Every structure is written in structure tokens, then in C-alpha cells.
Amino acid sequence: MSPQSDPVSLSSGQRWSVEIGSEIRSTPIVVDGRVYVHDRGAGKTACLDEHTGEVLWKRSTGGRDHLAAPAVDGGRVYLNGRGERTALALDAETGDTEWTFPTTHGSRSIACVDGTVFVGSDDEGAALIALEAETGREQWSVDVGSELFGPPAIVDGTVYAGSTNSRVLALDADDGTERWQFDASGGVVAAPTVRDGTVYVGTQSGIVHALDRETGTEEWNSGAGELGMLYPSPAVDDDLLVVGTWNTGEVRAFEPHSGRERWRADDLKQIVYVTSPVIAGDRVYFGSDDGLHAIDRDTGEHREKLQADAAGGMQSSPAVVNDTVYVGDNEGTVHAVSKTE
């Protein structure tokens, strides 16, 4: 791809920006007109009005213990953490604490589906723990042998999880029984992405694996030596799979059913890291060390950018809801920007 002209600034479409703390690295979660976000620098979790950015509540919930984005389901906000707060549930309306779940060490990830909270613990033995969402009572626990940095994906009664010891697991969501296991090319530190009949994972060795959802059989992989570390989760829709790297600033697209390369975003300038991309309309959005970027979904050409004033940029992956992009920056500010077309 030939170099393109400089991207258009997204600042003119900025709807609001609200400072809530000092370091946001997880994705804002937008549910029922509210934006839930955790600031790990200040140790606070906040709820904002989706349209105005008004802070509806803010609670001290602990700082760098919370690495994952909050999970929101059934009127509660769930956070991962350490020690006495390995997992905790807040009332989504008020921010009041409803329950906490302790382990010896803590957790790296959290997800909630259909009344069950799934916690990736980094206790001895590194377990995936299932908790009752209403009470925090443990339902089951499975030793997975290594840390689960990324939250699991739960689809149709199956839990899909990747671990730092290069394994991808499929477990029964009701009791934790293993359905299949796949040995990947490297550690998996982001959440798997499930689309139709396929599970997509990226590894620390820079390889994308596409696995049959029912059996774990590999359908294709992207090949060795092609990409940097794939810490972010892949984004996928009907005809496009997009991945970004954490150490080399690359963004690349593949055909999701065959693994054939579609394009490379070659005109990104001086970017080191890329957060988990989001495909929305005719754009692909992602955060980086210098701001929020939008590239053309069909060609990978750089279209728009919101320059980050924060030192270190935007390690928060964006969320796109309706016509707005929500993203946090490394100095604790949440931004809402109009989605481009």
C-alpha cells in the first residue's frame, strides 16, 4: 500500500471528555445508557451517562488489581481483583458493593453470562472459577495450569479460554468439564473471539489460530514469523478478521474462513502498540500509544485520528455503541467521539 495523506482529526466530533482518575487501560462498557469504566491508577470505578458524560457514581474499588474491563449483567457490575477482592459485585444503579469473593492471590480476568461470573484466578494451580452472579457463591473451579490474563468467551453453554502456557480450552459452562484442548503456538493473553463455528485466538509468538468451535481442530493459522506479539483480541465479522500487535504497531486483516491476507495497514506512523480493534461500519477503530485511530475496513488506509494528550496514549480498547466511540486514556479521562462514516 502506498503512503496516504495525514488522517483527518476526530477532535471535531468529540462529544464529551470526563476525567475520572489517572490511568484507564480497560475497555469502557456501555449498557442501558450508562458507561462503566475502571481507573486502575486511582483505584476507582465510575458510572457515566452515555450521552452527556455526567458522573452518576464513583467508588473506590482498588487500583492496579483490576486489569480486566468490568463485566456488566443483570443489574450488577463485576470486577476482578486481589486477595479479599479477587472478584466483587457492585450494584449497577448505585455502585454499592453487593458481595466480594476472596482467594489467596487474585485474578486477572472476569466475565459474566446467564447468571454466572467466570473468574480467571492466578492462585496456585491457576484456576478458572465459576461463581453465582447473585451471591458470589462458588459453583465450580477447574485447574488450568497457568494464568488466564484475558477473560473467557462464553457462547451457547461453552466457556472458551486461553492461557499463558499456550493452551486454548473449551469447558462446559455448567460444571467445568473439559470439551477439548488445543496447544497453541505461544501464550494466549487476550480473550478468544468466537464467530459462527470458529474460535479465533492470537498468541505471543505472533500467530493467529482459527479453531473449530465444536472440536478444537485447527482450521488455519497465519504462519510463523509474520507478526509481532498478539496481545489484543482479534475482531471479526462476516468477512473480515483484524488483529493488532502490542510491540510492533501492526494492524493486519485476514479472510476469516480461509486465513487469506486481505490487507496491511502500512501507513500508520511511529506506533508501538495497538489495542484490541473494533470493526464498526466502514471503519476499524483501535487505541495506540499516540491516540485513537480509524482505518478503512476494506483497504486498511488510515482515515481519522484523535490525538492523545495523555502521556502513553490510549491503552484502553475502544467500545463502539450506536454512533459513538468510547475510549479511555492513560491519564484517566474517558472520551466519547462521533463514529465516522
Tab-separated table of C-alpha atoms in Angstrom:
chain	number	residue	atom	x	y	z
A	1	MET	CA	0.000	0.000	0.000
A	2	SER	CA	1.330	3.417	-0.889
A	3	PRO	CA	1.589	6.055	1.855
A	4	GLN	CA	-1.580	8.110	2.328
A	5	SER	CA	-2.175	11.706	3.336
A	6	ASP	CA	-2.347	12.517	7.035
A	7	PRO	CA	-5.534	11.273	8.739
A	8	VAL	CA	-8.391	13.646	9.477
A	9	SER	CA	-8.689	14.723	13.125
A	10	LEU	CA	-11.546	13.192	15.101
A	11	SER	CA	-11.493	16.069	17.600
A	12	SER	CA	-14.287	17.956	15.827
A	13	GLY	CA	-16.602	15.031	16.564
A	14	GLN	CA	-15.733	14.860	20.258
A	15	ARG	CA	-18.974	14.781	22.257
A	16	TRP	CA	-17.539	14.845	25.745
A	17	SER	CA	-14.428	14.093	27.793
A	18	VAL	CA	-14.535	13.421	31.534
A	19	GLU	CA	-11.610	12.870	33.869
A	20	ILE	CA	-12.316	10.211	36.493
A	21	GLY	CA	-8.841	9.297	37.755
A	22	SER	CA	-5.295	8.826	36.494
A	23	GLU	CA	-4.950	5.670	34.341
A	24	ILE	CA	-7.602	3.846	32.294
A	25	ARG	CA	-6.389	0.731	30.487
A	26	SER	CA	-9.539	-1.352	30.129
A	27	THR	CA	-12.442	-1.014	27.706
A	28	PRO	CA	-15.408	1.174	28.708
A	29	ILE	CA	-18.560	-0.969	28.940
A	30	VAL	CA	-21.753	0.682	27.664
A	31	VAL	CA	-25.062	-0.790	28.890
A	32	ASP	CA	-28.549	0.739	29.090
A	33	GLY	CA	-27.441	4.330	28.618
A	34	ARG	CA	-24.530	4.117	31.057
A	35	VAL	CA	-20.756	3.845	30.622
A	36	TYR	CA	-18.884	1.780	33.218
A	37	VAL	CA	-15.127	2.208	33.439
A	38	HIS	CA	-12.351	1.356	35.877
A	39	ASP	CA	-9.382	3.637	36.516
A	40	ARG	CA	-6.572	1.431	37.781
A	41	GLY	CA	-4.300	4.355	38.652
A	42	ALA	CA	-6.761	5.964	41.077
A	43	GLY	CA	-8.376	2.676	42.100
A	44	LYS	CA	-11.865	3.894	41.240
A	45	THR	CA	-14.752	2.517	39.212
A	46	ALA	CA	-17.168	5.035	37.718
A	47	CYS	CA	-20.544	5.096	36.024
A	48	LEU	CA	-21.175	7.872	33.481
A	49	ASP	CA	-24.180	8.967	31.488
A	50	GLU	CA	-23.736	7.656	27.932
A	51	HIS	CA	-24.920	10.875	26.260
A	52	THR	CA	-23.512	13.632	28.483
A	53	GLY	CA	-20.606	12.091	30.387
A	54	GLU	CA	-22.131	13.129	33.706
A	55	VAL	CA	-20.616	11.086	36.547
A	56	LEU	CA	-23.522	9.209	38.123
A	57	TRP	CA	-21.398	7.480	40.732
A	58	LYS	CA	-17.765	6.754	41.520
A	59	ARG	CA	-16.497	4.192	44.029
A	60	SER	CA	-13.083	3.210	45.411
A	61	THR	CA	-12.646	-0.417	44.364
A	62	GLY	CA	-8.875	-0.926	44.412
A	63	GLY	CA	-6.202	0.095	41.956
A	64	ARG	CA	-3.894	-1.977	39.791
A	65	ASP	CA	-5.582	-5.154	40.972
A	66	HIS	CA	-8.277	-4.673	38.323
A	67	LEU	CA	-6.689	-5.469	34.958
A	68	ALA	CA	-9.780	-6.517	33.011
A	69	ALA	CA	-12.707	-4.417	31.858
A	70	PRO	CA	-15.745	-4.570	34.141
A	71	ALA	CA	-18.404	-7.131	33.271
A	72	VAL	CA	-21.999	-5.868	33.432
A	73	ASP	CA	-25.012	-8.166	33.573
A	74	GLY	CA	-28.285	-8.456	35.467
A	75	GLY	CA	-28.076	-5.077	37.208
A	76	ARG	CA	-24.567	-5.632	38.577
A	77	VAL	CA	-21.022	-4.587	37.712
A	78	TYR	CA	-18.354	-7.247	38.267
A	79	LEU	CA	-14.642	-6.556	38.762
A	80	ASN	CA	-11.607	-8.778	39.124
A	81	GLY	CA	-9.012	-8.054	41.781
A	82	ARG	CA	-6.714	-9.384	44.514
A	83	GLY	CA	-6.982	-11.104	47.869
A	84	GLU	CA	-10.267	-10.343	49.631
A	85	ARG	CA	-11.478	-8.759	46.389
A	86	THR	CA	-10.479	-11.384	43.865
A	87	ALA	CA	-13.953	-10.730	42.480
A	88	LEU	CA	-16.532	-8.199	43.578
A	89	ALA	CA	-20.020	-7.187	42.513
A	90	LEU	CA	-21.410	-3.659	42.606
A	91	ASP	CA	-24.998	-2.531	42.206
A	92	ALA	CA	-25.061	-1.042	38.688
A	93	GLU	CA	-27.516	1.662	39.727
A	94	THR	CA	-25.750	2.915	42.867
A	95	GLY	CA	-22.211	1.490	42.855
A	96	ASP	CA	-22.713	-0.079	46.286
A	97	THR	CA	-20.814	-3.319	46.929
A	98	GLU	CA	-23.102	-6.389	46.958
A	99	TRP	CA	-20.543	-9.158	47.510
A	100	THR	CA	-16.848	-9.996	47.347
A	101	PHE	CA	-15.088	-13.297	46.677
A	102	PRO	CA	-11.599	-13.928	48.135
A	103	THR	CA	-8.709	-16.134	47.027
A	104	THR	CA	-5.106	-16.300	48.225
A	105	HIS	CA	-3.614	-14.389	45.308
A	106	GLY	CA	-6.151	-12.850	42.974
A	107	SER	CA	-7.429	-12.830	39.416
A	108	ARG	CA	-6.579	-11.449	36.003
A	109	SER	CA	-9.892	-11.629	34.162
A	110	ILE	CA	-13.667	-11.688	34.602
A	111	ALA	CA	-16.786	-12.286	32.511
A	112	CYS	CA	-20.484	-12.801	33.243
A	113	VAL	CA	-23.148	-14.609	31.204
A	114	ASP	CA	-26.572	-16.014	32.132
A	115	GLY	CA	-26.248	-15.610	35.880
A	116	THR	CA	-22.707	-16.954	36.234
A	117	VAL	CA	-19.484	-14.991	36.789
A	118	PHE	CA	-16.300	-16.563	35.405
A	119	VAL	CA	-13.037	-15.507	37.077
A	120	GLY	CA	-9.545	-16.306	35.832
A	121	SER	CA	-7.616	-16.774	39.080
A	122	ASP	CA	-3.835	-16.702	39.406
A	123	ASP	CA	-3.841	-18.756	42.580
A	124	GLU	CA	-1.501	-21.730	42.859
A	125	GLY	CA	-2.783	-24.067	40.182
A	126	ALA	CA	-4.254	-21.155	38.207
A	127	ALA	CA	-7.956	-21.898	38.211
A	128	LEU	CA	-10.976	-20.817	36.237
A	129	ILE	CA	-13.682	-20.244	38.839
A	130	ALA	CA	-17.437	-20.039	38.237
A	131	LEU	CA	-19.478	-18.006	40.733
A	132	GLU	CA	-23.196	-17.492	41.163
A	133	ALA	CA	-23.769	-13.924	39.962
A	134	GLU	CA	-26.387	-13.065	42.581
A	135	THR	CA	-24.467	-14.211	45.653
A	136	GLY	CA	-20.808	-14.778	44.697
A	137	ARG	CA	-21.062	-18.414	45.832
A	138	GLU	CA	-18.576	-20.727	44.093
A	139	GLN	CA	-20.179	-23.199	41.678
A	140	TRP	CA	-17.085	-24.934	40.329
A	141	SER	CA	-13.355	-24.485	39.817
A	142	VAL	CA	-11.012	-26.043	37.254
A	143	ASP	CA	-7.198	-26.114	37.372
A	144	VAL	CA	-5.983	-24.784	34.013
A	145	GLY	CA	-2.267	-24.846	34.857
A	146	SER	CA	-1.443	-21.231	34.071
A	147	GLU	CA	-2.728	-17.679	34.333
A	148	LEU	CA	-5.802	-16.589	32.377
A	149	PHE	CA	-4.973	-12.985	31.508
A	150	GLY	CA	-7.835	-12.473	29.073
A	151	PRO	CA	-11.473	-13.026	30.044
A	152	PRO	CA	-13.100	-16.169	28.698
A	153	ALA	CA	-15.684	-16.070	25.926
A	154	ILE	CA	-18.941	-17.853	26.758
A	155	VAL	CA	-21.130	-18.967	23.856
A	156	ASP	CA	-24.056	-21.422	23.901
A	157	GLY	CA	-23.063	-23.091	27.162
A	158	THR	CA	-19.352	-23.409	26.409
A	159	VAL	CA	-16.519	-21.418	28.006
A	160	TYR	CA	-13.563	-20.710	25.704
A	161	ALA	CA	-10.358	-19.563	27.414
A	162	GLY	CA	-6.707	-19.080	26.521
A	163	SER	CA	-3.813	-19.353	28.976
A	164	THR	CA	-0.209	-18.194	29.205
A	165	ASN	CA	1.001	-21.811	28.920
A	166	SER	CA	-0.138	-21.858	25.264
A	167	ARG	CA	-3.369	-23.749	25.758
A	168	VAL	CA	-6.843	-22.985	24.457
A	169	LEU	CA	-9.627	-24.700	26.384
A	170	ALA	CA	-13.316	-25.331	25.833
A	171	LEU	CA	-15.224	-26.148	29.031
A	172	ASP	CA	-18.851	-26.874	29.861
A	173	ALA	CA	-20.253	-23.715	31.449
A	174	ASP	CA	-22.452	-25.694	33.870
A	175	ASP	CA	-19.790	-27.809	35.566
A	176	GLY	CA	-16.349	-27.010	34.049
A	177	THR	CA	-15.985	-30.361	32.273
A	178	GLU	CA	-13.364	-30.125	29.524
A	179	ARG	CA	-14.735	-30.489	25.993
A	180	TRP	CA	-11.475	-30.026	24.122
A	181	GLN	CA	-7.980	-28.583	24.396
A	182	PHE	CA	-5.666	-27.116	21.767
A	183	ASP	CA	-1.911	-26.497	22.064
A	184	ALA	CA	-1.277	-23.071	20.510
A	185	SER	CA	1.960	-21.636	19.121
A	186	GLY	CA	2.516	-19.419	22.163
A	187	GLY	CA	0.884	-17.914	25.216
A	188	VAL	CA	-2.656	-16.594	24.799
A	189	VAL	CA	-3.126	-13.426	26.849
A	190	ALA	CA	-6.295	-11.974	25.310
A	191	ALA	CA	-9.867	-13.192	25.189
A	192	PRO	CA	-10.700	-15.607	22.377
A	193	THR	CA	-13.135	-14.305	19.769
A	194	VAL	CA	-15.960	-16.635	18.743
A	195	ARG	CA	-17.850	-16.142	15.485
A	196	ASP	CA	-20.234	-18.651	13.940
A	197	GLY	CA	-18.475	-22.031	14.182
A	198	THR	CA	-14.934	-20.791	14.786
A	199	VAL	CA	-12.798	-19.681	17.753
A	200	TYR	CA	-10.040	-17.178	16.900
A	201	VAL	CA	-7.003	-16.600	19.141
A	202	GLY	CA	-3.768	-14.669	18.768
A	203	THR	CA	-0.570	-15.695	20.531
A	204	GLN	CA	2.523	-14.078	21.974
A	205	SER	CA	4.505	-15.680	19.151
A	206	GLY	CA	2.526	-13.657	16.582
A	207	ILE	CA	0.341	-16.377	15.082
A	208	VAL	CA	-3.435	-16.329	14.634
A	209	HIS	CA	-5.182	-19.703	15.090
A	210	ALA	CA	-8.689	-20.432	13.820
A	211	LEU	CA	-10.211	-23.436	15.604
A	212	ASP	CA	-13.390	-25.407	15.040
A	213	ARG	CA	-15.706	-24.394	17.857
A	214	GLU	CA	-17.081	-27.886	18.474
A	215	THR	CA	-13.883	-29.958	18.280
A	216	GLY	CA	-10.901	-27.597	18.704
A	217	THR	CA	-9.445	-28.801	15.383
A	218	GLU	CA	-7.310	-26.134	13.724
A	219	GLU	CA	-8.904	-24.736	10.551
A	220	TRP	CA	-5.993	-22.473	9.627
A	221	ASN	CA	-3.182	-20.379	11.093
A	222	SER	CA	-1.443	-17.254	9.870
A	223	GLY	CA	2.066	-18.758	9.805
A	224	ALA	CA	5.197	-18.103	11.833
A	225	GLY	CA	7.393	-15.028	11.719
A	226	GLU	CA	4.782	-12.718	10.248
A	227	LEU	CA	3.543	-10.613	13.162
A	228	GLY	CA	4.602	-9.183	16.500
A	229	MET	CA	3.013	-10.165	19.825
A	230	LEU	CA	-0.749	-10.544	19.533
A	231	TYR	CA	-1.805	-9.353	22.978
A	232	PRO	CA	-5.084	-7.766	21.774
A	233	SER	CA	-8.127	-9.891	20.943
A	234	PRO	CA	-8.970	-10.334	17.254
A	235	ALA	CA	-12.001	-8.518	15.822
A	236	VAL	CA	-14.137	-10.464	13.368
A	237	ASP	CA	-17.327	-10.054	11.355
A	238	ASP	CA	-18.812	-11.999	8.439
A	239	ASP	CA	-15.949	-11.394	6.012
A	240	LEU	CA	-13.107	-9.707	7.913
A	241	LEU	CA	-10.720	-10.650	10.745
A	242	VAL	CA	-8.479	-7.862	12.104
A	243	VAL	CA	-5.568	-8.231	14.522
A	244	GLY	CA	-3.144	-5.750	16.059
A	245	THR	CA	0.226	-6.206	17.739
A	246	TRP	CA	1.390	-4.946	21.108
A	247	ASN	CA	5.077	-4.381	20.335
A	248	THR	CA	5.397	-3.538	16.621
A	249	GLY	CA	2.370	-1.336	15.850
A	250	GLU	CA	0.989	-3.577	13.110
A	251	VAL	CA	-2.628	-3.962	12.030
A	252	ARG	CA	-3.495	-6.722	9.584
A	253	ALA	CA	-6.685	-8.172	8.113
A	254	PHE	CA	-7.488	-11.723	7.007
A	255	GLU	CA	-10.365	-13.548	5.382
A	256	PRO	CA	-11.876	-15.293	8.454
A	257	HIS	CA	-12.818	-18.565	6.741
A	258	SER	CA	-9.564	-19.226	4.886
A	259	GLY	CA	-6.879	-17.122	6.594
A	260	ARG	CA	-6.003	-15.386	3.316
A	261	GLU	CA	-4.470	-11.966	3.979
A	262	ARG	CA	-6.712	-9.068	2.930
A	263	TRP	CA	-4.594	-6.013	3.718
A	264	ARG	CA	-1.898	-4.479	5.892
A	265	ALA	CA	-2.230	-1.022	7.432
A	266	ASP	CA	1.153	0.197	6.214
A	267	ASP	CA	0.666	3.931	6.672
A	268	LEU	CA	0.455	4.026	10.480
A	269	LYS	CA	3.295	6.232	11.695
A	270	GLN	CA	5.513	5.552	14.701
A	271	ILE	CA	3.018	3.401	16.589
A	272	VAL	CA	4.360	0.844	19.073
A	273	TYR	CA	1.234	-0.812	20.478
A	274	VAL	CA	-2.263	-1.454	19.163
A	275	THR	CA	-5.226	-2.270	21.434
A	276	SER	CA	-7.982	-4.721	20.546
A	277	PRO	CA	-9.564	-3.460	17.329
A	278	VAL	CA	-13.299	-2.942	16.778
A	279	ILE	CA	-14.977	-3.265	13.369
A	280	ALA	CA	-17.861	-0.782	13.055
A	281	GLY	CA	-19.437	0.178	9.745
A	282	ASP	CA	-16.740	1.002	7.203
A	283	ARG	CA	-14.072	1.643	9.839
A	284	VAL	CA	-11.787	-0.304	12.168
A	285	TYR	CA	-11.057	1.536	15.436
A	286	PHE	CA	-8.218	0.914	17.901
A	287	GLY	CA	-6.196	2.716	20.558
A	288	SER	CA	-2.434	3.190	20.476
A	289	ASP	CA	0.432	4.973	22.177
A	290	ASP	CA	-0.465	8.210	20.354
A	291	GLY	CA	-4.268	8.143	20.299
A	292	LEU	CA	-7.426	6.658	18.829
A	293	HIS	CA	-7.238	5.617	15.172
A	294	ALA	CA	-9.807	4.803	12.496
A	295	ILE	CA	-8.801	2.932	9.340
A	296	ASP	CA	-10.778	1.853	6.282
A	297	ARG	CA	-12.190	-1.653	6.786
A	298	ASP	CA	-11.838	-2.551	3.105
A	299	THR	CA	-8.304	-1.283	2.452
A	300	GLY	CA	-6.601	-0.566	5.796
A	301	GLU	CA	-5.962	3.046	4.776
A	302	HIS	CA	-5.576	5.464	7.687
A	303	ARG	CA	-8.646	7.722	7.762
A	304	GLU	CA	-9.039	9.501	11.108
A	305	LYS	CA	-7.240	10.000	14.411
A	306	LEU	CA	-7.923	11.501	17.834
A	307	GLN	CA	-4.554	12.660	19.101
A	308	ALA	CA	-3.945	11.645	22.717
A	309	ASP	CA	-2.851	14.413	25.058
A	310	ALA	CA	-2.153	11.799	27.722
A	311	ALA	CA	1.377	10.519	28.136
A	312	GLY	CA	1.446	6.916	26.953
A	313	GLY	CA	-1.630	7.351	24.771
A	314	MET	CA	-4.725	5.167	24.919
A	315	GLN	CA	-4.155	1.608	26.152
A	316	SER	CA	-7.915	1.244	26.522
A	317	SER	CA	-9.570	-0.633	23.683
A	318	PRO	CA	-12.479	1.386	22.273
A	319	ALA	CA	-16.158	0.474	22.517
A	320	VAL	CA	-18.460	1.474	19.655
A	321	VAL	CA	-22.149	1.780	20.521
A	322	ASN	CA	-24.674	3.193	18.071
A	323	ASP	CA	-22.961	6.248	16.589
A	324	THR	CA	-20.353	6.880	19.305
A	325	VAL	CA	-16.843	5.599	20.079
A	326	TYR	CA	-15.891	5.450	23.775
A	327	VAL	CA	-12.260	5.150	24.881
A	328	GLY	CA	-10.158	5.865	27.968
A	329	ASP	CA	-6.656	7.310	28.077
A	330	ASN	CA	-3.581	6.722	30.219
A	331	GLU	CA	-4.239	9.799	32.347
A	332	GLY	CA	-7.723	8.816	33.476
A	333	THR	CA	-10.019	10.595	31.006
A	334	VAL	CA	-12.932	8.954	29.180
A	335	HIS	CA	-13.655	10.300	25.680
A	336	ALA	CA	-16.839	9.987	23.602
A	337	VAL	CA	-16.344	10.695	19.884
A	338	SER	CA	-18.795	10.572	16.976
A	339	LYS	CA	-18.347	7.475	14.805
A	340	THR	CA	-17.242	8.353	11.286
A	341	GLU	CA	-18.707	7.027	8.029
